[in-house]
Coordinates of C-alpha atoms in Angstrom, one line a residue:
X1 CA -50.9 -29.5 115.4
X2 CA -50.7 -28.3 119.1
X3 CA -48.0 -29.8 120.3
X4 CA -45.4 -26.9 120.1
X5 CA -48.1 -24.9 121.5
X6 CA -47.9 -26.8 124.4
X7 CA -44.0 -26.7 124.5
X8 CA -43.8 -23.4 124.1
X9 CA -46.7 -22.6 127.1
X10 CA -44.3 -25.1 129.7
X11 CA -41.6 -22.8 128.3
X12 CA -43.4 -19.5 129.8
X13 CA -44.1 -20.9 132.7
X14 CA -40.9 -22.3 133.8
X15 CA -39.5 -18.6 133.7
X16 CA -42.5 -17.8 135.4
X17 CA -41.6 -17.1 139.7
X18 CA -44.8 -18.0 140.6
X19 CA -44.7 -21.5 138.8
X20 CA -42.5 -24.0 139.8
X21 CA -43.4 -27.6 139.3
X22 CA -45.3 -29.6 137.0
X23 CA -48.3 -29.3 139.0
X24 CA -48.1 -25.7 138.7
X25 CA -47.4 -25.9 135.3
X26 CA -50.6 -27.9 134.9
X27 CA -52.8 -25.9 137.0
X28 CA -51.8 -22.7 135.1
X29 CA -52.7 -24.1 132.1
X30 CA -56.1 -25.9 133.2
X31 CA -57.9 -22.7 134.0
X32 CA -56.5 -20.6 131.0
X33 CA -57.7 -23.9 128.8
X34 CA -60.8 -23.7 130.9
X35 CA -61.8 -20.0 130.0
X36 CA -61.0 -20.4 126.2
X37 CA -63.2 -23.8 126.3
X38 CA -65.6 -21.5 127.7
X39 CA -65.4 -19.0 124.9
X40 CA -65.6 -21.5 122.6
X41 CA -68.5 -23.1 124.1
X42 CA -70.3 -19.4 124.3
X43 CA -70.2 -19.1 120.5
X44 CA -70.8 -22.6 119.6
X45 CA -74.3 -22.4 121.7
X46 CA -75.3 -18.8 120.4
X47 CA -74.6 -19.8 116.5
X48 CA -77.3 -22.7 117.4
X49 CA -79.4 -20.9 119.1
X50 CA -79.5 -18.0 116.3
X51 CA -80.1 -21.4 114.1
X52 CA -83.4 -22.4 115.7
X53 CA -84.8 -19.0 115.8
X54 CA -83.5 -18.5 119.8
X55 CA -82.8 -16.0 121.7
X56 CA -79.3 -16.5 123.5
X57 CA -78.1 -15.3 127.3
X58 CA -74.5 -15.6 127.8
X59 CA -73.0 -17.6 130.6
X60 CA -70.1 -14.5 130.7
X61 CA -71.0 -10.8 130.4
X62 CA -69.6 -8.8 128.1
X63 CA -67.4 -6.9 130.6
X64 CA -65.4 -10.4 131.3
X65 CA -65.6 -11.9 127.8
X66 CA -62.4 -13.7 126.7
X67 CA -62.3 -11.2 123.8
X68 CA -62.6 -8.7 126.1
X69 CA -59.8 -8.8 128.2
X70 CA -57.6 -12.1 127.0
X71 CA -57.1 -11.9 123.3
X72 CA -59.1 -8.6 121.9
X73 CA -59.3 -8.3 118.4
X74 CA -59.5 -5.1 116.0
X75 CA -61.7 -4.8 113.1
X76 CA -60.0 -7.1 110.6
X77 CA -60.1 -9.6 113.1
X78 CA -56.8 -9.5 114.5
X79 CA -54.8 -9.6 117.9
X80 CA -54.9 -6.2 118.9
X81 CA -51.9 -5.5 120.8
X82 CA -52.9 -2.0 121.7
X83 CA -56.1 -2.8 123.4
X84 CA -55.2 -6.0 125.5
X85 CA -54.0 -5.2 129.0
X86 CA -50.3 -6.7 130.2
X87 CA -48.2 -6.1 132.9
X88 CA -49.1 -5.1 136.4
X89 CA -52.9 -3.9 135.1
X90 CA -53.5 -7.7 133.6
X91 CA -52.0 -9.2 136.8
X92 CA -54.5 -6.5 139.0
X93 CA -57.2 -7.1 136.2
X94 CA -57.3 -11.1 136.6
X95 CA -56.7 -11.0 140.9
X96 CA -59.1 -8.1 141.9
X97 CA -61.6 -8.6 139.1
X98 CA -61.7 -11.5 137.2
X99 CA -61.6 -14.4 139.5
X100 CA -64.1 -12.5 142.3
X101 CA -66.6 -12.5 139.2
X102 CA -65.6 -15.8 138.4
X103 CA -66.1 -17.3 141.9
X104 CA -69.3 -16.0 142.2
X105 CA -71.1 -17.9 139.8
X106 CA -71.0 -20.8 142.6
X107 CA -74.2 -18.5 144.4
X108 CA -75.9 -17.4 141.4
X109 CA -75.9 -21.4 139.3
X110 CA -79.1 -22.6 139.4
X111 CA -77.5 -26.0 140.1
X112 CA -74.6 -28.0 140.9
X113 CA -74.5 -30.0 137.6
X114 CA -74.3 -26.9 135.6
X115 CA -71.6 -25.5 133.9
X116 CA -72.1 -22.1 136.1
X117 CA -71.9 -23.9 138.9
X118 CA -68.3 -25.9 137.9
X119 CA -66.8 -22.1 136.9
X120 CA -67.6 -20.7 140.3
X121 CA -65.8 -24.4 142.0
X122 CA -63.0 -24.0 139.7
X123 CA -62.0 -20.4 140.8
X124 CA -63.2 -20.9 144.4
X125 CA -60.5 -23.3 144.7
X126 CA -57.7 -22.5 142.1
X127 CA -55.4 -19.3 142.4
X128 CA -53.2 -17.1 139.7
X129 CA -49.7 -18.4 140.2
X130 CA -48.5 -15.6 137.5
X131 CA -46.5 -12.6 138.8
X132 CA -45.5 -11.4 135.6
X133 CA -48.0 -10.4 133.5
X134 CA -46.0 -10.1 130.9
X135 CA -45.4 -13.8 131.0
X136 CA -49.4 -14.3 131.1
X137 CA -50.0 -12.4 128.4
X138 CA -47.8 -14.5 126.3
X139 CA -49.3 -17.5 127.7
X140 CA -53.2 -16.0 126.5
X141 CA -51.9 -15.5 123.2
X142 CA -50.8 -19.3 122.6
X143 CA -53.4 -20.7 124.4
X144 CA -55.8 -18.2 122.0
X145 CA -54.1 -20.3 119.5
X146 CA -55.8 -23.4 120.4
X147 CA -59.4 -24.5 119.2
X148 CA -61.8 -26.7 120.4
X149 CA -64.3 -26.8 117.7
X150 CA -64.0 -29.8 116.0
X151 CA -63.9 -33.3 117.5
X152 CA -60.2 -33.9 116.1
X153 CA -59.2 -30.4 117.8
X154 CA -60.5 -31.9 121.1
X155 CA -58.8 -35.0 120.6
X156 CA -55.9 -33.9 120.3
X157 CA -56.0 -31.2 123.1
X158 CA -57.3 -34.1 124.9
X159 CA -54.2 -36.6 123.9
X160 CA -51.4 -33.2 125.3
X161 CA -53.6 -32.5 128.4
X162 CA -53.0 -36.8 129.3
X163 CA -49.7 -36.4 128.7
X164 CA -49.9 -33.3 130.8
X165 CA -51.1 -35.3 133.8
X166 CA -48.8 -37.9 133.2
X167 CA -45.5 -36.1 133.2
X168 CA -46.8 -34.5 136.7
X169 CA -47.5 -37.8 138.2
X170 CA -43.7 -38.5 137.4
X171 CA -42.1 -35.2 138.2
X172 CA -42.5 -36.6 142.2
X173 CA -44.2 -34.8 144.9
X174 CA -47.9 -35.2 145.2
X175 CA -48.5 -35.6 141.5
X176 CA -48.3 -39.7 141.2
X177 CA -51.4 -39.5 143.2
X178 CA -53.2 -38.2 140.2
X179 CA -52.2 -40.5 137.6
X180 CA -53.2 -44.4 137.3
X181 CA -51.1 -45.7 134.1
X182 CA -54.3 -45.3 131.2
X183 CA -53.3 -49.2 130.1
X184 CA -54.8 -50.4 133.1
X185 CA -57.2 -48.5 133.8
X186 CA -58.4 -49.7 129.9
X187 CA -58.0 -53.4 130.9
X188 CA -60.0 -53.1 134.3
X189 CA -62.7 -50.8 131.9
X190 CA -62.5 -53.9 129.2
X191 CA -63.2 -56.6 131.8
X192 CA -66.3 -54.8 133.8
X193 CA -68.2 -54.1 130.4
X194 CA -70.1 -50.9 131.0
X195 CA -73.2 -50.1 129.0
X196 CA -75.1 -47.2 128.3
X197 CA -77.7 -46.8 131.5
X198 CA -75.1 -47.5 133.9
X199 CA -74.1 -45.1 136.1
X200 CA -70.4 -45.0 136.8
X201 CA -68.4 -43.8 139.7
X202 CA -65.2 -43.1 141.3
X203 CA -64.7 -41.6 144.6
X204 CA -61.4 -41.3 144.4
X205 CA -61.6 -38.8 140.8
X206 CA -57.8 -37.7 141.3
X207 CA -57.5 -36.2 137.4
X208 CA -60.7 -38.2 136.4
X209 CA -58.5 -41.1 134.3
X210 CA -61.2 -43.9 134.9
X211 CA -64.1 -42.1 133.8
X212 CA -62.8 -40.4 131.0
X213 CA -61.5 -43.8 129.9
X214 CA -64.8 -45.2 130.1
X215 CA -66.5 -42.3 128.5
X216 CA -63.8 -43.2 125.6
X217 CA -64.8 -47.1 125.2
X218 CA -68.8 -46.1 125.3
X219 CA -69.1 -43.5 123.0
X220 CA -69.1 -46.1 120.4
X221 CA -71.7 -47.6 122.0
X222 CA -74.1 -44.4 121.5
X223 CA -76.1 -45.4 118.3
X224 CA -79.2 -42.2 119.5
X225 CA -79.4 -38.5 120.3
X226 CA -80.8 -40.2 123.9
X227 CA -77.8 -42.6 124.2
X228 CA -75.5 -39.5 123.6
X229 CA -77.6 -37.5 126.2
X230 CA -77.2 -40.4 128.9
X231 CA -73.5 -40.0 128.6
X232 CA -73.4 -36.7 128.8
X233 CA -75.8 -36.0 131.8
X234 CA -76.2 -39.5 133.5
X235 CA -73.8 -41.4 133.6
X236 CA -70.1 -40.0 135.3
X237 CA -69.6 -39.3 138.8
X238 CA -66.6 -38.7 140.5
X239 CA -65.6 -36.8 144.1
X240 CA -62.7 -35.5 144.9
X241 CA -60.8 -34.0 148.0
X242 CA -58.1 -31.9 146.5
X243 CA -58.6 -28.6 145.0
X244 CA -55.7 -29.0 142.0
X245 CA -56.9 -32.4 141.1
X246 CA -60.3 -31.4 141.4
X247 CA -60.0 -28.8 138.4
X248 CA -57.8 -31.0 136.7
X249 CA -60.8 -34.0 136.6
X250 CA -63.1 -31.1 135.9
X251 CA -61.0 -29.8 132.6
X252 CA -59.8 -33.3 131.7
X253 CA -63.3 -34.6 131.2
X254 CA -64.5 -31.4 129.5
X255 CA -61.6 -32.1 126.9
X256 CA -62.6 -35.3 126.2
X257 CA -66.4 -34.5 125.3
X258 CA -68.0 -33.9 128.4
X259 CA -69.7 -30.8 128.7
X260 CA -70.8 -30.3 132.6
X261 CA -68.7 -33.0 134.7
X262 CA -70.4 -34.2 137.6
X263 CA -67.5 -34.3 139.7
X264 CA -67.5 -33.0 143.3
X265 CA -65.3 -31.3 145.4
X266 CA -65.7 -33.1 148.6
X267 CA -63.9 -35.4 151.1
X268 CA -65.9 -39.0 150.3
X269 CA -64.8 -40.6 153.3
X270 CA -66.5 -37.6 155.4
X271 CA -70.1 -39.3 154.5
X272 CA -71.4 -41.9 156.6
X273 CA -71.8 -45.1 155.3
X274 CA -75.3 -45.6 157.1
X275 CA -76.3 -42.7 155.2
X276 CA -76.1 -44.2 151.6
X277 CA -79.5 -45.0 150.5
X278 CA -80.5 -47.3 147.0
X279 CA -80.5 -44.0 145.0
X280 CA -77.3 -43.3 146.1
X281 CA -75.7 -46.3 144.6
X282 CA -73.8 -47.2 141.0
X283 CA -73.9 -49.8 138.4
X284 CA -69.7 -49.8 137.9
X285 CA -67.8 -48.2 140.6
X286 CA -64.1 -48.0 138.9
X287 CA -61.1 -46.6 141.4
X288 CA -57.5 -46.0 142.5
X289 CA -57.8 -44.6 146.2
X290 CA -54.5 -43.2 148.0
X291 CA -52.2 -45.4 149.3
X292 CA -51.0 -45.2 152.4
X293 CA -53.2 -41.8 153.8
X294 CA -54.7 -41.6 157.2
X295 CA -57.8 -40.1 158.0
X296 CA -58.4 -38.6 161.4
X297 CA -60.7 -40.3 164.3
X298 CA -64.0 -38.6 163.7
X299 CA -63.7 -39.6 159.9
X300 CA -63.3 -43.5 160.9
X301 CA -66.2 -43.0 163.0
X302 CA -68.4 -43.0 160.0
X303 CA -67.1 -46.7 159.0
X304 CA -68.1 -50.3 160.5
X305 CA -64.6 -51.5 160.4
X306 CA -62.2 -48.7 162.1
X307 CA -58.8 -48.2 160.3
X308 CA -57.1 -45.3 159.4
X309 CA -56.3 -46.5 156.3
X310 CA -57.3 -44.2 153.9
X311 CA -57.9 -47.4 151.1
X312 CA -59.0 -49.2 153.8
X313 CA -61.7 -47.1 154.3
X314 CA -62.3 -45.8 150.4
X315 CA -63.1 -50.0 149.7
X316 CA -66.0 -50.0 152.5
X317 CA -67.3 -47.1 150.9
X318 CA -67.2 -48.6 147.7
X319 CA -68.7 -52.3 148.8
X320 CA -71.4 -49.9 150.1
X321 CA -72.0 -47.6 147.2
X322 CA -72.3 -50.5 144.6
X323 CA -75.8 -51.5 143.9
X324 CA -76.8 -54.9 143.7
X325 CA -75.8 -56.9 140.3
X326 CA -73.0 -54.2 140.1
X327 CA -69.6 -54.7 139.4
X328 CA -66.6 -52.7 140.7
X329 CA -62.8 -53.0 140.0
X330 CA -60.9 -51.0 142.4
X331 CA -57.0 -51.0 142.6
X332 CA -55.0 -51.6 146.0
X333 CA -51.7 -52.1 147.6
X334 CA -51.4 -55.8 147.7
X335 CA -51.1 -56.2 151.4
X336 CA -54.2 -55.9 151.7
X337 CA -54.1 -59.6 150.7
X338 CA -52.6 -60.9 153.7
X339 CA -52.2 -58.2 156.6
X340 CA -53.3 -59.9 159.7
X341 CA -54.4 -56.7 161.3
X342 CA -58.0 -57.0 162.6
X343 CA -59.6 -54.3 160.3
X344 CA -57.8 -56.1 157.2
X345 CA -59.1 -59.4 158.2
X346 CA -62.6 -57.8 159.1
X347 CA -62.4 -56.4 155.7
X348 CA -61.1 -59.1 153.3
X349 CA -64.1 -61.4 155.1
X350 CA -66.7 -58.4 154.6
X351 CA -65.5 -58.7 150.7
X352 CA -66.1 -62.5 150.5
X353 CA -69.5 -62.3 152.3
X354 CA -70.8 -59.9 150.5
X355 CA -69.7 -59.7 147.2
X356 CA -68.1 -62.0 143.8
X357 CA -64.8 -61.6 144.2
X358 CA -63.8 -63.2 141.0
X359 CA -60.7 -61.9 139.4
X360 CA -57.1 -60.9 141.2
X361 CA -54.8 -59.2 139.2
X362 CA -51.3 -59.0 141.0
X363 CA -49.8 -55.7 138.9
X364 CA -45.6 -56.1 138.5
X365 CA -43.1 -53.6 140.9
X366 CA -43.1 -49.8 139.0
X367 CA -46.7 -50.0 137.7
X368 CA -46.8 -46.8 139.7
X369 CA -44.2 -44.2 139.2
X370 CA -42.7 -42.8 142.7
X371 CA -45.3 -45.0 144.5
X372 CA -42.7 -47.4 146.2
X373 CA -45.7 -50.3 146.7
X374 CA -46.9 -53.1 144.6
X375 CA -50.9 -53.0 144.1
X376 CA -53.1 -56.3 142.9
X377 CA -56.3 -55.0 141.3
X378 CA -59.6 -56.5 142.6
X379 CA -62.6 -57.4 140.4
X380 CA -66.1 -58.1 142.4
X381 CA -69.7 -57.8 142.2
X382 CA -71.9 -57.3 144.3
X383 CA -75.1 -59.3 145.9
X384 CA -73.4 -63.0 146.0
X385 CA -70.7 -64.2 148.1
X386 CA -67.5 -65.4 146.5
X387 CA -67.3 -69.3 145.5
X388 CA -64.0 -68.9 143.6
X389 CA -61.7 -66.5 142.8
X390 CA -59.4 -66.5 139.8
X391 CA -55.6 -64.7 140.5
X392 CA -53.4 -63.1 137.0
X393 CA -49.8 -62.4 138.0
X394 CA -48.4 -60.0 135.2
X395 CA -44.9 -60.5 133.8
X396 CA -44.4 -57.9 131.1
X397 CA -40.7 -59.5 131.1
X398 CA -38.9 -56.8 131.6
X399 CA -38.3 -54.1 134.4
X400 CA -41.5 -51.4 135.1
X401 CA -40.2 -47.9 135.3
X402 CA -40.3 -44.2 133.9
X403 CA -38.7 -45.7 130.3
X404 CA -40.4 -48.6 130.5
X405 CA -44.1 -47.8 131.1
X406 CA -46.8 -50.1 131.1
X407 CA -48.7 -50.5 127.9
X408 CA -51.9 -52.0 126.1
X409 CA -50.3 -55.2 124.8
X410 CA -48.9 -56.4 128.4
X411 CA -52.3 -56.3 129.5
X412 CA -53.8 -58.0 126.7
X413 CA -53.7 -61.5 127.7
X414 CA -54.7 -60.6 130.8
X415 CA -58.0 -59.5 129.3
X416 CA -58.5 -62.7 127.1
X417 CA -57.9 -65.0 129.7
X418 CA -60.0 -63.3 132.0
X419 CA -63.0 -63.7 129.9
X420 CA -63.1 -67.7 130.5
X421 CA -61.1 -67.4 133.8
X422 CA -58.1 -69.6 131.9
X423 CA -55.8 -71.3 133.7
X424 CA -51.8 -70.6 132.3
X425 CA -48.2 -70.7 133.8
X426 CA -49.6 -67.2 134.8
X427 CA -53.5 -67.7 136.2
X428 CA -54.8 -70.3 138.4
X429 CA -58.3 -70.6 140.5
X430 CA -58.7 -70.7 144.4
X431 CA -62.0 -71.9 145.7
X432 CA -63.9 -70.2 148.5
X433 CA -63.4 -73.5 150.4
X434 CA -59.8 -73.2 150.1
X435 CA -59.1 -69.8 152.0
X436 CA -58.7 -69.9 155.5
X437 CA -62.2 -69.1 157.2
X438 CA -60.1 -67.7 160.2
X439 CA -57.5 -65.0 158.2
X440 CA -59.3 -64.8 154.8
X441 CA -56.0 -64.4 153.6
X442 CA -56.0 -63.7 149.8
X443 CA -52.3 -63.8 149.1
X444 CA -51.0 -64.1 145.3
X445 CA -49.4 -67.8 145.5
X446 CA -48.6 -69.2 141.5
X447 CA -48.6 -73.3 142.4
X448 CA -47.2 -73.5 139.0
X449 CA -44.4 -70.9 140.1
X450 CA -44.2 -72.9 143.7
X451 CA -43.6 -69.6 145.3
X452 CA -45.2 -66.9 147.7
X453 CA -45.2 -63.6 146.3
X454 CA -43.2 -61.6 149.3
X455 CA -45.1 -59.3 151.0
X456 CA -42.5 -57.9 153.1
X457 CA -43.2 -55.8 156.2
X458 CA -42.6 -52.2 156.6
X459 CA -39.9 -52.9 158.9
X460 CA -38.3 -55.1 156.7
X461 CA -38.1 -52.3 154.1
X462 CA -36.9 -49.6 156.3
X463 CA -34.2 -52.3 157.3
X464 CA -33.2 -52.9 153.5
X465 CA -33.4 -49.1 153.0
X466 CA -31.0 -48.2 155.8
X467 CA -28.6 -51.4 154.4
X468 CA -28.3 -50.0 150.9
X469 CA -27.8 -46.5 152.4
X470 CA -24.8 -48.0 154.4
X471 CA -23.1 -49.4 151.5
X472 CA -23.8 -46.5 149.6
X473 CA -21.9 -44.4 151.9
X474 CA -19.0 -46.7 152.6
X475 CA -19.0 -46.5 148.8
X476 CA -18.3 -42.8 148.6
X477 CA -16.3 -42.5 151.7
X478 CA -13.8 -45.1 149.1
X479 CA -14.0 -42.7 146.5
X480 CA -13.3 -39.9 148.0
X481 CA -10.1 -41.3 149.7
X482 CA -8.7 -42.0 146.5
X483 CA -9.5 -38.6 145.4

C-alpha cells in the first residue's frame, strides 16, 4: 500500500543537492516520518483522553502543529495549497524555527524516557539536508500520505523502513555498520529465549535491529495489559554513539510498536567498567559491535584488559553488564578465536572463567555486505565457567553476497541442533579440558571436515590484495595494446 510512496520519496530526494547517499536518503525521511508519527500520536492520545472524560495537553503547540505548517488543510478537509508555505519561506520556516523549537524540548522533558525528551535528541543531533523547498514540500505531501493508525499500517511502514536500512548498509560507506542481516539476528534471538521480565540490551544499537527483532518474537508472548506495559517501558535498551544511527534506532523502534525507545545517545565504551553496579545490569544482552574501530587511550583506560579494539573492548563491557544467570549472544570477527595478542588471550580466558560459553557459530564469507571479515557469533551465560563448548559451521551451499543474502531457512538447522547441542557433518563439541590453558585458543576446527578454518593475517590479505591488483593491471595493460 506504501510502497510507491516510498519510491516516489527516494525519487525527491535524489534530485535533491543536499541529499546524496542512502544515508541521507534515510535520515531525510526518519525525521519527516518522525513528525507525522508524532501527529498521529497527538490525535490518537487526545480522542482517548476526550473518551475517559480527560482533559488533553499537547506535546506540540499549535504554532508548530504538523497541520500547521506541513500539510494544512481547508474546510472540507483538504490539502490546501494556498496556505502551506514552500520555497525559500519553508526552507527558512523549518531551519530558523522549527527545529530550534524542536531541539528544545531536550530542557523542558520532564525525563529522558519520554517521548519529549527523544524529540529534543532527535533534532539536537539531525540537520535539514533540503535546499529546495520545493522539493520538501513535495516530500510533506507523500509522507502526509502515510498513516500510522492501525497495526497493519505500522507493519508495513515498518517492513519499507527495514528495507530502508538495509539498502543503506549495502550502498557502502559507513552504512554496513548499521545493518546486521535480520536472519541472524532472529536465530541468535530464537536460541537465547527472552521472556517477558527480562530486560534486554545492546550497546552497540546501530539502527536498533536486535531489539526490534526481539520486541517482534515477544509480543506474542504478552497475554495482559501489564505484560504489554513491560514491553513497552521495561524492557529495551540500547546506546548508541552516532547521531544518524541514533535517530534511525529511535524511529525504527517507534515503527515497530514502541512508543518511547530507551535508546541513548552516548559513547558506551566512555563508562567505566568499575562503575557498573547490579542495577545496572541485563537479563539478555544481544549485539553486533564495530569491527575493526579504535578507541583512543583515555577510553581503554576505563577497561581491565587494554586494547584498542573497539569489539575488544564492547565484549568486556558486555561480560560486565550481564547479570548473573544471564545469557548474551554477541557477534564478532572470528579472529578473535585465535589472535595470540595478549589482550585477545587475556580476553578469550576472562570469557571461559567467567561465563558458559556454550554455542560457536562460525557465520560463512558475505554474511556482511562491504564488511571484508568473517565473524563467528558467540553464545554465553553468565555466573559458571565454561565445561564445553559446542561449534556450528554454516554452509548455505552457495556463495553469500548482495544477490544472495542470508535467509531464515539457512539458519534453521542451526537453531534445531542447537537446542540438544547435536553433533552433524557440520557441529561438533570441544571440552574445557581440551583448549589450551596457555592460548585459550577457540579456533573453528570441523574434525569431521579434517581442516582449520584459515584465519589469515592482515598481512597476508594486503599481500593477496596487492597480487590480484597486479594481474588486474597486467590484464588491462593487454587490452589496451590490442586496442
Amino acid at each position: 500500500m506504501f510502497e510507491q510512496t516510498f519510491r516516489n520519496i527516494d525519487d525527491v530526494l535524489r534530485k535533491e543537492a543536499g541529499c546524496t547517499t542512502e544515508l541521507d536518503y534515510t535520515e531525510q525521511t526518519s525525521w519527516i516520518l518522525f513528525l507525522k508519527y508524532l501527529d498521529e500520536l497527538e490525535v490518537d492520545r487526545a480522542l482517548d483522553a476526550e473518551l475517559r472524560g480527560k482533559p488533553y495537553a499537547p506535546i506540540i503547540d499549535a504554532a508548530h502543529r504538523w497541520s500547521k505548517w506541513a500539510a494544512p488543510k481547508d474546510a472540507a478537509g483538504k490539502f490546501d495549497h494556498n496556505a502551506a508555505l514552500t520555497g525559500p519561506d519553508l526552507i527558512d520556516y523549518v531551519n530558523v524555527t522549527l527545529f530550534p523549537y524542536l531541539q528544545g524540548f531536550k530542557q523542558r522533558a520532564p525525563a529522558p524516557d519520554t517521548i519529549e525528551y527523544k524529540i529534543g535528541e532527535i533534532f539536537g543531533e539531525i540537520k535539514n539536508r533540503f535546499n529546495s523547498g520545493y522539493s520538501l514540500r513535495d516530500a510533506l505531501e507523500l509522507i502526509d500520505g502515510l498513516s500510522f493508525r492501525s497495526q497493519d499500517q505500522k507493519h508495513e511502514l515498518s517492513h519499507l523502513y527495514e528495507a530502508k536500512i538495509k539498502n543503506m548498509g549495502n550502498a557502502g560507506r559507513n552504512g554496513g555498520e548499521y545493518y546486521t542481516p535480520r536472519p541472524l539476528i532472529r536465530a541468535m534471538i530464537k536460541v537465547v529465549k527472552p521472556q517477558i521480565g527480562d530486560k534486554i540490551y545492546d550497546g552497540a544499537a546501530g539502527s536498533a535491529g536486535f531489539l526490534c527483532e526481539a520486541y517482534d518474537f515477544m509480543k506474542p508472548l504478552a497475554k495482559s495489559t501489564g505484560d504489554r506495559e513491560t514491553l513497552q517501558t521495561r524492557t529495551f535498551y540500547g546506546k548508541e554513539k552516532k547521531s544518524l544511527a541514533y535517530v534511525i534506532a529511535i524511529m525504527n523502534m517507534i515503527l515497530h510498536g514502541i512508543e518511547a525507545p530507551n535508546i541513548l545517545h552516548t559513547n558506551t565504551l566512555g563508562e567505566n567498567l568499575n562503575d557498573i553496579q547490579e542495577k545496572d545490569r541485563y537479563d539478555v544482552i544481544l549485539a553486533n559491535p564495530p569491527f575493526g574501530g579504535k578507541e583512543r587511550p583515555e577510553i581503554q583506560q576505563n577497561f581491565p584488559i587494554k586494547t584498542g579494539e573497539t569489539a575488544f573492548l564492547f565484549l568486556q563491557h558486555f561480560i560486565k553488564s550481564l547479570r548473573a544467570g544471564g545469557a548474551a549472544a554477541i557477534v564478532i570477527k572470528n579472529t578473535f578465536l585465535s589472535n595470540s595478542d595478549n589482550a585477545s588471550v587475556a580476553l578469550r580466558k576472562e570469557l571461559l572463567e567467567s561465563c558458559n560459553l556454550h554455542t560457536v557459530l562460525d557465520m560463512p564469507g558475505g554474511t556482511f555486505q562491504g564488511a571484508g571479515v568473517k565473524t563467528v557469533v558467540l553464545f554465553f551465560e553468565k555466573g559458571e565457567a565454561t565445561r564445553r563448548v559446542w561449534y556450528y559451521q554454516l554452509d548455505p551451499g552457495r556463495n553469500m553476497g548482495k544477490t544472495n543474502p542470508l535467509n531464515d531457512a539457512d539458519l534453521a538447522e542451526f537453531v534445531d541442533l542447537q537446542a540438544v547441542f547435536a553433533t552433524s557433518p557440520k557441529s561438533w563439541s570441544v571440552e574445557r579440558s581440551a583448549i589450551d590453558p596457555a592460548s585459550f585458543d577457540l579456533s573453528v576446527k570441523n574434525p569431521d571436515a579434517g581442516e582449520v578454518v584459515a584465519l589469515r593475517s592482515p598481512a597476508a590479505i594486503l599481500e593477496e590484495i596487492a597480487a590480484l591488483d597486479a594481474e588486474s593491471a597486467g590484464f588491462l595493460a593487454e587490452i589496451r595494446a590490442l586496442l
